[in-house]
Amino acid sequence: MLSKSIEKALNDQIRIEAESSQIYLAMACWAEVKGLEGVAGFMYSQSNEERDHMLKLIKFVNERGGHAHISALNAPNVTFESFKEMFEKLFEHEVFVSESINNLVHISLQEKDYATHNFLQWYVSEQIEEEAMARTILDKINLIGNDKGGLYLFDRDIVNLTVNSASMDNPE
Ligand code: OFO
């Protein structure tokens, strides 16, 4: 059975995951209208993953005697100066999500809720992967600089990143 404070903290995380999904959906749209098909595909897939993260939390809350709340969401940014700025925002957002997960882990330990603590370990690992992937992408973008040919290859190759992470990363 979840305590009221853990239930509230998990519900806050449900909203964060839902907002993450919307943020990446907006990024997918921006990339798609700019003709960056590969980047758009990557962002659509990220958006789906975030929705899965949200659903996993919803099921957990409801199964443990709580009530998952579906709440209003903040509107995401819909335009970006460049695809580099967009990926910087993605990285910053993932760092923010990691902090939020860490905070949840902390609360679960304080309350001696070991079931929630155990459940959250999946999110801890997930955040390590997502931050590492965002860092790798930013490194590649810095290498490309203003080279159009490099951007063409980046947009083509990011599709493989999507496929790899999707097959590695099926939330049950
Ligand atoms: Fe990428 O954040 Fe969910 O957990």
CSV table of N, CA and C and ligand atoms in Angstrom, one decimal:
chain,number,residue,atom,x,y,z
A,1,MET,N,0.9,-1.2,0.0
A,1,MET,CA,0.0,0.0,0.0
A,1,MET,C,0.9,1.2,0.0
A,2,LEU,N,0.5,2.2,-0.9
A,2,LEU,CA,1.4,3.4,-1.0
A,2,LEU,C,0.9,4.4,0.1
A,3,SER,N,1.9,5.1,0.7
A,3,SER,CA,1.6,6.2,1.6
A,3,SER,C,1.1,7.4,0.7
A,4,LYS,N,0.4,8.3,1.3
A,4,LYS,CA,-0.1,9.5,0.6
A,4,LYS,C,1.0,10.3,-0.1
A,5,SER,N,2.1,10.4,0.7
A,5,SER,CA,3.2,11.2,0.1
A,5,SER,C,3.9,10.5,-1.0
A,6,ILE,N,4.1,9.2,-1.0
A,6,ILE,CA,4.7,8.5,-2.1
A,6,ILE,C,3.7,8.6,-3.3
A,7,GLU,N,2.4,8.4,-3.0
A,7,GLU,CA,1.5,8.4,-4.1
A,7,GLU,C,1.5,9.8,-4.8
A,8,LYS,N,1.7,10.8,-4.0
A,8,LYS,CA,1.7,12.2,-4.6
A,8,LYS,C,3.0,12.3,-5.5
A,9,ALA,N,4.1,11.9,-4.9
A,9,ALA,CA,5.4,12.0,-5.6
A,9,ALA,C,5.4,11.2,-6.9
A,10,LEU,N,4.7,10.0,-6.9
A,10,LEU,CA,4.6,9.2,-8.1
A,10,LEU,C,3.7,9.8,-9.1
A,11,ASN,N,2.7,10.5,-8.6
A,11,ASN,CA,1.8,11.2,-9.5
A,11,ASN,C,2.5,12.4,-10.2
A,12,ASP,N,3.3,13.0,-9.4
A,12,ASP,CA,4.1,14.1,-10.0
A,12,ASP,C,5.0,13.6,-11.1
A,13,GLN,N,5.6,12.4,-10.9
A,13,GLN,CA,6.4,11.8,-11.9
A,13,GLN,C,5.6,11.4,-13.2
A,14,ILE,N,4.4,11.0,-13.0
A,14,ILE,CA,3.5,10.6,-14.1
A,14,ILE,C,3.3,11.8,-15.0
A,15,ARG,N,3.1,13.0,-14.4
A,15,ARG,CA,3.0,14.2,-15.2
A,15,ARG,C,4.3,14.6,-15.9
A,16,ILE,N,5.4,14.4,-15.2
A,16,ILE,CA,6.7,14.7,-15.9
A,16,ILE,C,6.9,13.8,-17.1
A,17,GLU,N,6.6,12.5,-17.0
A,17,GLU,CA,6.8,11.6,-18.1
A,17,GLU,C,5.8,12.0,-19.2
A,18,ALA,N,4.6,12.4,-18.9
A,18,ALA,CA,3.6,12.8,-19.9
A,18,ALA,C,4.1,14.0,-20.6
A,19,GLU,N,4.7,15.0,-19.8
A,19,GLU,CA,5.2,16.2,-20.4
A,19,GLU,C,6.4,15.9,-21.3
A,20,SER,N,7.2,14.9,-20.9
A,20,SER,CA,8.4,14.5,-21.7
A,20,SER,C,7.9,14.0,-23.0
A,21,SER,N,6.9,13.2,-23.0
A,21,SER,CA,6.4,12.7,-24.3
A,21,SER,C,5.9,13.8,-25.2
A,22,GLN,N,5.2,14.8,-24.6
A,22,GLN,CA,4.8,15.9,-25.5
A,22,GLN,C,6.0,16.8,-26.0
A,23,ILE,N,7.0,17.0,-25.1
A,23,ILE,CA,8.2,17.7,-25.5
A,23,ILE,C,8.8,17.1,-26.7
A,24,TYR,N,8.9,15.8,-26.7
A,24,TYR,CA,9.6,15.1,-27.8
A,24,TYR,C,8.7,15.0,-29.0
A,25,LEU,N,7.4,15.0,-28.8
A,25,LEU,CA,6.5,15.0,-29.9
A,25,LEU,C,6.6,16.4,-30.7
A,26,ALA,N,6.7,17.5,-29.9
A,26,ALA,CA,6.9,18.8,-30.5
A,26,ALA,C,8.2,18.9,-31.3
A,27,MET,N,9.3,18.2,-30.7
A,27,MET,CA,10.6,18.2,-31.4
A,27,MET,C,10.5,17.4,-32.7
A,28,ALA,N,9.7,16.3,-32.6
A,28,ALA,CA,9.5,15.5,-33.9
A,28,ALA,C,8.9,16.3,-35.0
A,29,CYS,N,7.9,17.1,-34.6
A,29,CYS,CA,7.2,17.9,-35.6
A,29,CYS,C,8.1,18.9,-36.2
A,30,TRP,N,8.9,19.6,-35.3
A,30,TRP,CA,9.8,20.6,-35.8
A,30,TRP,C,10.8,20.0,-36.8
A,31,ALA,N,11.3,18.9,-36.5
A,31,ALA,CA,12.3,18.2,-37.3
A,31,ALA,C,11.6,17.8,-38.6
A,32,GLU,N,10.4,17.3,-38.5
A,32,GLU,CA,9.7,16.7,-39.7
A,32,GLU,C,9.5,17.9,-40.7
A,33,VAL,N,9.0,19.0,-40.2
A,33,VAL,CA,8.7,20.1,-41.2
A,33,VAL,C,10.0,20.7,-41.8
A,34,LYS,N,11.1,20.5,-41.1
A,34,LYS,CA,12.4,21.0,-41.6
A,34,LYS,C,13.0,20.0,-42.6
A,35,GLY,N,12.4,18.8,-42.8
A,35,GLY,CA,12.9,17.8,-43.7
A,35,GLY,C,13.9,16.9,-43.1
A,36,LEU,N,14.0,16.9,-41.8
A,36,LEU,CA,15.0,16.0,-41.1
A,36,LEU,C,14.2,14.8,-40.7
A,37,GLU,N,14.1,13.9,-41.7
A,37,GLU,CA,13.2,12.7,-41.4
A,37,GLU,C,13.8,11.8,-40.4
A,38,GLY,N,15.1,11.6,-40.4
A,38,GLY,CA,15.7,10.7,-39.4
A,38,GLY,C,15.6,11.2,-38.0
A,39,VAL,N,15.8,12.5,-37.8
A,39,VAL,CA,15.7,13.1,-36.5
A,39,VAL,C,14.3,13.0,-36.0
A,40,ALA,N,13.3,13.3,-37.0
A,40,ALA,CA,11.9,13.2,-36.6
A,40,ALA,C,11.6,11.8,-36.1
A,41,GLY,N,12.0,10.8,-36.8
A,41,GLY,CA,11.8,9.4,-36.4
A,41,GLY,C,12.3,9.1,-35.1
A,42,PHE,N,13.5,9.6,-34.8
A,42,PHE,CA,14.1,9.4,-33.5
A,42,PHE,C,13.2,10.1,-32.4
A,43,MET,N,12.8,11.3,-32.6
A,43,MET,CA,12.0,12.0,-31.6
A,43,MET,C,10.6,11.4,-31.4
A,44,TYR,N,10.0,10.9,-32.5
A,44,TYR,CA,8.7,10.2,-32.4
A,44,TYR,C,8.9,8.9,-31.5
A,45,SER,N,10.0,8.3,-31.7
A,45,SER,CA,10.3,7.1,-30.9
A,45,SER,C,10.5,7.4,-29.5
A,46,GLN,N,11.3,8.5,-29.2
A,46,GLN,CA,11.5,9.0,-27.8
A,46,GLN,C,10.2,9.3,-27.2
A,47,SER,N,9.3,10.0,-27.9
A,47,SER,CA,8.0,10.4,-27.4
A,47,SER,C,7.2,9.1,-27.0
A,48,ASN,N,7.2,8.1,-27.8
A,48,ASN,CA,6.5,6.8,-27.5
A,48,ASN,C,7.1,6.2,-26.2
A,49,GLU,N,8.5,6.2,-26.1
A,49,GLU,CA,9.1,5.7,-24.9
A,49,GLU,C,8.7,6.4,-23.6
A,50,GLU,N,8.6,7.7,-23.7
A,50,GLU,CA,8.2,8.4,-22.5
A,50,GLU,C,6.7,8.1,-22.1
A,51,ARG,N,5.9,7.9,-23.1
A,51,ARG,CA,4.5,7.5,-22.8
A,51,ARG,C,4.5,6.1,-22.1
A,52,ASP,N,5.4,5.2,-22.6
A,52,ASP,CA,5.5,3.9,-21.9
A,52,ASP,C,6.0,4.1,-20.5
A,53,HIS,N,6.9,5.0,-20.3
A,53,HIS,CA,7.4,5.3,-18.9
A,53,HIS,C,6.2,5.7,-18.0
A,54,MET,N,5.4,6.6,-18.6
A,54,MET,CA,4.2,7.1,-17.9
A,54,MET,C,3.3,6.0,-17.5
A,55,LEU,N,3.0,5.1,-18.5
A,55,LEU,CA,2.0,4.0,-18.3
A,55,LEU,C,2.5,3.0,-17.3
A,56,LYS,N,3.8,2.8,-17.3
A,56,LYS,CA,4.4,1.9,-16.3
A,56,LYS,C,4.1,2.4,-14.9
A,57,LEU,N,4.3,3.7,-14.7
A,57,LEU,CA,4.1,4.3,-13.4
A,57,LEU,C,2.6,4.3,-13.0
A,58,ILE,N,1.7,4.6,-14.0
A,58,ILE,CA,0.3,4.6,-13.8
A,58,ILE,C,-0.1,3.2,-13.2
A,59,LYS,N,0.3,2.1,-13.9
A,59,LYS,CA,-0.1,0.8,-13.5
A,59,LYS,C,0.4,0.5,-12.1
A,60,PHE,N,1.7,0.9,-11.8
A,60,PHE,CA,2.2,0.6,-10.5
A,60,PHE,C,1.4,1.3,-9.4
A,61,VAL,N,1.1,2.6,-9.6
A,61,VAL,CA,0.3,3.3,-8.6
A,61,VAL,C,-1.0,2.7,-8.4
A,62,ASN,N,-1.7,2.3,-9.5
A,62,ASN,CA,-3.1,1.7,-9.3
A,62,ASN,C,-3.0,0.3,-8.7
A,63,GLU,N,-2.0,-0.4,-9.0
A,63,GLU,CA,-1.9,-1.8,-8.5
A,63,GLU,C,-1.5,-1.8,-7.0
A,64,ARG,N,-0.9,-0.7,-6.5
A,64,ARG,CA,-0.5,-0.7,-5.1
A,64,ARG,C,-1.5,0.1,-4.2
A,65,GLY,N,-2.7,0.2,-4.7
A,65,GLY,CA,-3.7,0.8,-3.8
A,65,GLY,C,-3.8,2.3,-3.9
A,66,GLY,N,-3.1,2.9,-4.9
A,66,GLY,CA,-3.2,4.3,-5.1
A,66,GLY,C,-4.1,4.6,-6.2
A,67,HIS,N,-4.2,5.9,-6.6
A,67,HIS,CA,-5.0,6.3,-7.8
A,67,HIS,C,-4.1,7.2,-8.6
A,68,ALA,N,-3.8,6.7,-9.8
A,68,ALA,CA,-3.0,7.5,-10.7
A,68,ALA,C,-3.8,8.7,-11.3
A,69,HIS,N,-3.3,9.9,-11.2
A,69,HIS,CA,-4.0,11.1,-11.7
A,69,HIS,C,-3.5,11.5,-13.1
A,70,ILE,N,-4.4,11.7,-14.0
A,70,ILE,CA,-4.1,12.2,-15.3
A,70,ILE,C,-4.4,13.7,-15.3
A,71,SER,N,-3.3,14.5,-15.4
A,71,SER,CA,-3.5,16.0,-15.1
A,71,SER,C,-3.2,16.8,-16.3
A,72,ALA,N,-3.5,18.1,-16.2
A,72,ALA,CA,-3.2,19.0,-17.3
A,72,ALA,C,-1.7,19.1,-17.5
A,73,LEU,N,-1.2,19.4,-18.7
A,73,LEU,CA,0.2,19.4,-18.9
A,73,LEU,C,0.6,20.8,-19.4
A,74,ASN,N,1.9,21.2,-19.1
A,74,ASN,CA,2.4,22.4,-19.6
A,74,ASN,C,2.7,22.2,-21.1
A,75,ALA,N,2.4,23.3,-21.9
A,75,ALA,CA,2.7,23.2,-23.3
A,75,ALA,C,4.2,23.2,-23.6
A,76,PRO,N,4.6,22.3,-24.5
A,76,PRO,CA,6.1,22.3,-24.8
A,76,PRO,C,6.5,23.4,-25.8
A,77,ASN,N,7.8,23.7,-25.8
A,77,ASN,CA,8.4,24.5,-26.8
A,77,ASN,C,8.2,23.9,-28.2
A,78,VAL,N,7.8,24.7,-29.2
A,78,VAL,CA,7.5,24.1,-30.5
A,78,VAL,C,8.5,24.5,-31.6
A,79,THR,N,9.3,25.6,-31.3
A,79,THR,CA,10.3,26.0,-32.3
A,79,THR,C,11.7,26.0,-31.6
A,80,PHE,N,12.7,25.9,-32.5
A,80,PHE,CA,14.1,25.8,-32.0
A,80,PHE,C,14.9,26.6,-33.0
A,81,GLU,N,16.0,27.1,-32.5
A,81,GLU,CA,16.9,27.9,-33.4
A,81,GLU,C,17.7,27.0,-34.4
A,82,SER,N,18.0,25.8,-33.9
A,82,SER,CA,18.7,24.8,-34.7
A,82,SER,C,18.5,23.4,-34.2
A,83,PHE,N,18.9,22.4,-34.9
A,83,PHE,CA,18.7,21.1,-34.4
A,83,PHE,C,19.7,20.8,-33.2
A,84,LYS,N,20.8,21.6,-33.2
A,84,LYS,CA,21.8,21.5,-32.1
A,84,LYS,C,21.1,22.0,-30.8
A,85,GLU,N,20.4,23.1,-30.9
A,85,GLU,CA,19.7,23.7,-29.7
A,85,GLU,C,18.7,22.7,-29.3
A,86,MET,N,18.0,22.0,-30.2
A,86,MET,CA,16.9,21.1,-29.9
A,86,MET,C,17.5,19.9,-29.1
A,87,PHE,N,18.7,19.4,-29.5
A,87,PHE,CA,19.3,18.3,-28.8
A,87,PHE,C,19.9,18.7,-27.4
A,88,GLU,N,20.3,20.0,-27.4
A,88,GLU,CA,20.8,20.5,-26.1
A,88,GLU,C,19.6,20.5,-25.1
A,89,LYS,N,18.4,20.9,-25.6
A,89,LYS,CA,17.2,20.9,-24.7
A,89,LYS,C,16.9,19.5,-24.3
A,90,LEU,N,17.0,18.6,-25.2
A,90,LEU,CA,16.7,17.2,-24.9
A,90,LEU,C,17.6,16.7,-23.8
A,91,PHE,N,18.9,17.0,-23.9
A,91,PHE,CA,19.8,16.6,-22.9
A,91,PHE,C,19.5,17.2,-21.5
A,92,GLU,N,19.2,18.6,-21.5
A,92,GLU,CA,18.9,19.3,-20.3
A,92,GLU,C,17.6,18.6,-19.7
A,93,HIS,N,16.7,18.3,-20.5
A,93,HIS,CA,15.4,17.8,-20.0
A,93,HIS,C,15.7,16.4,-19.3
A,94,GLU,N,16.5,15.6,-20.0
A,94,GLU,CA,16.8,14.3,-19.4
A,94,GLU,C,17.6,14.4,-18.0
A,95,VAL,N,18.4,15.4,-17.9
A,95,VAL,CA,19.1,15.6,-16.6
A,95,VAL,C,18.1,16.0,-15.6
A,96,PHE,N,17.1,16.8,-16.0
A,96,PHE,CA,16.1,17.2,-15.0
A,96,PHE,C,15.2,16.0,-14.6
A,97,VAL,N,14.9,15.1,-15.6
A,97,VAL,CA,14.2,13.9,-15.2
A,97,VAL,C,15.0,13.0,-14.3
A,98,SER,N,16.3,12.9,-14.5
A,98,SER,CA,17.1,12.1,-13.7
A,98,SER,C,17.1,12.6,-12.2
A,99,GLU,N,17.1,13.9,-12.1
A,99,GLU,CA,17.1,14.5,-10.7
A,99,GLU,C,15.7,14.2,-10.1
A,100,SER,N,14.7,14.2,-10.9
A,100,SER,CA,13.4,14.0,-10.3
A,100,SER,C,13.3,12.5,-9.9
A,101,ILE,N,13.8,11.6,-10.7
A,101,ILE,CA,13.8,10.2,-10.3
A,101,ILE,C,14.7,10.0,-9.0
A,102,ASN,N,15.8,10.6,-9.0
A,102,ASN,CA,16.7,10.5,-7.8
A,102,ASN,C,16.0,10.9,-6.5
A,103,ASN,N,15.2,12.0,-6.7
A,103,ASN,CA,14.5,12.5,-5.6
A,103,ASN,C,13.4,11.5,-5.1
A,104,LEU,N,12.8,10.9,-6.1
A,104,LEU,CA,11.8,9.9,-5.8
A,104,LEU,C,12.4,8.7,-5.0
A,105,VAL,N,13.6,8.3,-5.5
A,105,VAL,CA,14.3,7.2,-4.8
A,105,VAL,C,14.6,7.6,-3.4
A,106,HIS,N,15.0,8.8,-3.2
A,106,HIS,CA,15.3,9.3,-1.9
A,106,HIS,C,14.1,9.2,-1.0
A,107,ILE,N,12.9,9.7,-1.5
A,107,ILE,CA,11.7,9.7,-0.7
A,107,ILE,C,11.3,8.3,-0.3
A,108,SER,N,11.5,7.3,-1.3
A,108,SER,CA,11.1,5.9,-1.0
A,108,SER,C,11.9,5.3,0.1
A,109,LEU,N,13.2,5.7,0.1
A,109,LEU,CA,14.1,5.2,1.2
A,109,LEU,C,13.7,5.8,2.5
A,110,GLN,N,13.5,7.1,2.5
A,110,GLN,CA,13.1,7.8,3.8
A,110,GLN,C,11.9,7.1,4.4
A,111,GLU,N,10.9,6.8,3.5
A,111,GLU,CA,9.7,6.2,4.0
A,111,GLU,C,9.8,4.6,4.1
A,112,LYS,N,10.9,4.1,3.9
A,112,LYS,CA,11.1,2.6,4.0
A,112,LYS,C,10.1,1.9,3.1
A,113,ASP,N,9.8,2.5,1.9
A,113,ASP,CA,8.9,1.8,0.9
A,113,ASP,C,9.8,1.1,0.0
A,114,TYR,N,10.2,-0.2,0.3
A,114,TYR,CA,11.2,-0.9,-0.5
A,114,TYR,C,10.6,-1.4,-1.8
A,115,ALA,N,9.3,-1.6,-1.9
A,115,ALA,CA,8.7,-2.0,-3.1
A,115,ALA,C,8.8,-0.9,-4.2
A,116,THR,N,8.5,0.3,-3.7
A,116,THR,CA,8.6,1.4,-4.7
A,116,THR,C,10.1,1.7,-5.0
A,117,HIS,N,11.0,1.5,-4.0
A,117,HIS,CA,12.4,1.7,-4.2
A,117,HIS,C,12.9,0.7,-5.3
A,118,ASN,N,12.4,-0.5,-5.2
A,118,ASN,CA,12.8,-1.6,-6.2
A,118,ASN,C,12.3,-1.2,-7.6
A,119,PHE,N,11.0,-0.8,-7.6
A,119,PHE,CA,10.4,-0.5,-8.9
A,119,PHE,C,11.1,0.6,-9.6
A,120,LEU,N,11.6,1.6,-8.8
A,120,LEU,CA,12.3,2.8,-9.4
A,120,LEU,C,13.6,2.5,-10.0
A,121,GLN,N,14.2,1.3,-9.6
A,121,GLN,CA,15.6,1.0,-10.2
A,121,GLN,C,15.6,0.9,-11.7
A,122,TRP,N,14.4,0.5,-12.2
A,122,TRP,CA,14.3,0.4,-13.7
A,122,TRP,C,14.5,1.9,-14.3
A,123,TYR,N,13.9,2.8,-13.6
A,123,TYR,CA,14.0,4.2,-14.1
A,123,TYR,C,15.4,4.8,-13.9
A,124,VAL,N,16.1,4.4,-12.9
A,124,VAL,CA,17.4,4.8,-12.6
A,124,VAL,C,18.3,4.4,-13.8
A,125,SER,N,18.2,3.1,-14.2
A,125,SER,CA,19.0,2.6,-15.3
A,125,SER,C,18.6,3.2,-16.6
A,126,GLU,N,17.4,3.4,-16.8
A,126,GLU,CA,16.9,4.0,-18.0
A,126,GLU,C,17.5,5.4,-18.2
A,127,GLN,N,17.5,6.2,-17.1
A,127,GLN,CA,18.0,7.5,-17.2
A,127,GLN,C,19.5,7.6,-17.5
A,128,ILE,N,20.3,6.6,-17.0
A,128,ILE,CA,21.7,6.5,-17.3
A,128,ILE,C,21.8,6.3,-18.8
A,129,GLU,N,21.0,5.4,-19.4
A,129,GLU,CA,21.1,5.2,-20.8
A,129,GLU,C,20.7,6.4,-21.6
A,130,GLU,N,19.6,7.1,-21.2
A,130,GLU,CA,19.1,8.2,-22.0
A,130,GLU,C,20.1,9.4,-21.9
A,131,GLU,N,20.7,9.6,-20.7
A,131,GLU,CA,21.6,10.7,-20.7
A,131,GLU,C,22.9,10.4,-21.5
A,132,ALA,N,23.3,9.1,-21.5
A,132,ALA,CA,24.5,8.7,-22.3
A,132,ALA,C,24.2,8.9,-23.8
A,133,MET,N,23.0,8.5,-24.2
A,133,MET,CA,22.7,8.6,-25.6
A,133,MET,C,22.6,10.1,-26.0
A,134,ALA,N,22.0,10.9,-25.2
A,134,ALA,CA,21.9,12.4,-25.5
A,134,ALA,C,23.3,13.0,-25.6
A,135,ARG,N,24.2,12.5,-24.7
A,135,ARG,CA,25.6,13.0,-24.8
A,135,ARG,C,26.3,12.6,-26.0
A,136,THR,N,26.1,11.3,-26.4
A,136,THR,CA,26.8,10.8,-27.7
A,136,THR,C,26.3,11.6,-28.9
A,137,ILE,N,25.0,11.9,-28.9
A,137,ILE,CA,24.4,12.7,-30.0
A,137,ILE,C,25.0,14.1,-30.0
A,138,LEU,N,25.1,14.7,-28.9
A,138,LEU,CA,25.7,16.1,-28.8
A,138,LEU,C,27.1,16.1,-29.3
A,139,ASP,N,27.9,15.0,-28.9
A,139,ASP,CA,29.3,15.0,-29.4
A,139,ASP,C,29.3,14.9,-30.9
A,140,LYS,N,28.4,14.1,-31.5
A,140,LYS,CA,28.4,14.0,-33.0
A,140,LYS,C,28.0,15.3,-33.6
A,141,ILE,N,27.0,16.0,-33.0
A,141,ILE,CA,26.6,17.3,-33.6
A,141,ILE,C,27.8,18.3,-33.5
A,142,ASN,N,28.5,18.3,-32.4
A,142,ASN,CA,29.7,19.2,-32.3
A,142,ASN,C,30.7,18.9,-33.4
A,143,LEU,N,30.9,17.6,-33.7
A,143,LEU,CA,31.8,17.2,-34.7
A,143,LEU,C,31.4,17.7,-36.1
A,144,ILE,N,30.1,17.6,-36.4
A,144,ILE,CA,29.6,18.1,-37.7
A,144,ILE,C,29.8,19.6,-37.9
A,145,GLY,N,29.5,20.4,-36.8
A,145,GLY,CA,29.6,21.8,-37.0
A,145,GLY,C,28.6,22.3,-38.0
A,146,ASN,N,29.1,23.1,-39.0
A,146,ASN,CA,28.2,23.6,-40.1
A,146,ASN,C,28.2,22.8,-41.4
A,147,ASP,N,28.8,21.6,-41.3
A,147,ASP,CA,29.0,20.8,-42.5
A,147,ASP,C,27.7,20.2,-43.0
A,148,LYS,N,27.2,20.6,-44.1
A,148,LYS,CA,25.9,20.1,-44.6
A,148,LYS,C,25.9,18.6,-44.9
A,149,GLY,N,27.0,18.1,-45.4
A,149,GLY,CA,27.2,16.7,-45.7
A,149,GLY,C,27.1,15.9,-44.4
A,150,GLY,N,27.7,16.5,-43.4
A,150,GLY,CA,27.7,15.8,-42.1
A,150,GLY,C,26.3,15.7,-41.5
A,151,LEU,N,25.5,16.8,-41.7
A,151,LEU,CA,24.1,16.8,-41.2
A,151,LEU,C,23.3,15.7,-42.0
A,152,TYR,N,23.6,15.6,-43.3
A,152,TYR,CA,22.9,14.6,-44.1
A,152,TYR,C,23.1,13.2,-43.5
A,153,LEU,N,24.4,12.9,-43.2
A,153,LEU,CA,24.7,11.6,-42.7
A,153,LEU,C,24.2,11.4,-41.3
A,154,PHE,N,24.2,12.5,-40.5
A,154,PHE,CA,23.7,12.4,-39.1
A,154,PHE,C,22.2,12.1,-39.2
A,155,ASP,N,21.5,12.8,-40.1
A,155,ASP,CA,20.0,12.5,-40.2
A,155,ASP,C,19.7,11.1,-40.6
A,156,ARG,N,20.6,10.6,-41.5
A,156,ARG,CA,20.4,9.2,-42.0
A,156,ARG,C,20.8,8.2,-40.9
A,157,ASP,N,21.9,8.5,-40.1
A,157,ASP,CA,22.4,7.5,-39.2
A,157,ASP,C,21.6,7.4,-37.8
A,158,ILE,N,20.9,8.5,-37.5
A,158,ILE,CA,20.2,8.6,-36.2
A,158,ILE,C,19.1,7.5,-36.2
A,159,VAL,N,18.6,7.1,-37.4
A,159,VAL,CA,17.6,6.1,-37.5
A,159,VAL,C,18.1,4.8,-36.9
A,160,ASN,N,19.4,4.5,-37.1
A,160,ASN,CA,19.9,3.3,-36.4
A,160,ASN,C,19.9,3.4,-34.9
A,161,LEU,N,20.2,4.5,-34.4
A,161,LEU,CA,20.2,4.8,-33.0
A,161,LEU,C,18.8,4.5,-32.4
A,162,THR,N,17.8,4.9,-33.2
A,162,THR,CA,16.4,4.7,-32.8
A,162,THR,C,16.1,3.2,-32.7
A,163,VAL,N,16.5,2.5,-33.8
A,163,VAL,CA,16.2,1.0,-33.8
A,163,VAL,C,16.9,0.3,-32.7
A,164,ASN,N,18.2,0.7,-32.5
A,164,ASN,CA,18.9,0.0,-31.4
A,164,ASN,C,18.2,0.3,-30.0
A,165,SER,N,17.9,1.5,-29.8
A,165,SER,CA,17.4,1.8,-28.4
A,165,SER,C,16.0,1.2,-28.3
A,166,ALA,N,15.2,1.2,-29.4
A,166,ALA,CA,13.9,0.6,-29.2
A,166,ALA,C,14.0,-0.9,-28.9
A,167,SER,N,14.9,-1.6,-29.5
A,167,SER,CA,15.0,-3.0,-29.3
A,167,SER,C,15.6,-3.3,-27.9
A,168,MET,N,16.4,-2.4,-27.4
A,168,MET,CA,17.1,-2.6,-26.1
A,168,MET,C,16.1,-2.3,-25.0
A,169,ASP,N,15.1,-1.6,-25.3
A,169,ASP,CA,14.5,-0.8,-24.3
A,169,ASP,C,13.0,-1.0,-24.3
A,170,ASN,N,12.5,-2.2,-24.2
A,170,ASN,CA,11.1,-2.5,-24.2
A,170,ASN,C,10.6,-2.5,-22.8
A,171,PRO,N,9.9,-1.5,-22.3
A,171,PRO,CA,9.4,-1.6,-20.9
A,171,PRO,C,8.3,-2.7,-20.9
A,172,GLU,N,8.3,-3.5,-19.9
A,172,GLU,CA,7.3,-4.6,-19.9
A,172,GLU,C,6.0,-4.1,-19.3
B,1,OFO,FE1,13.5,10.0,-20.6
B,1,OFO,O1,12.6,10.0,-19.1
B,1,OFO,FE2,11.3,8.9,-18.9
B,1,OFO,O2,11.9,8.2,-17.4
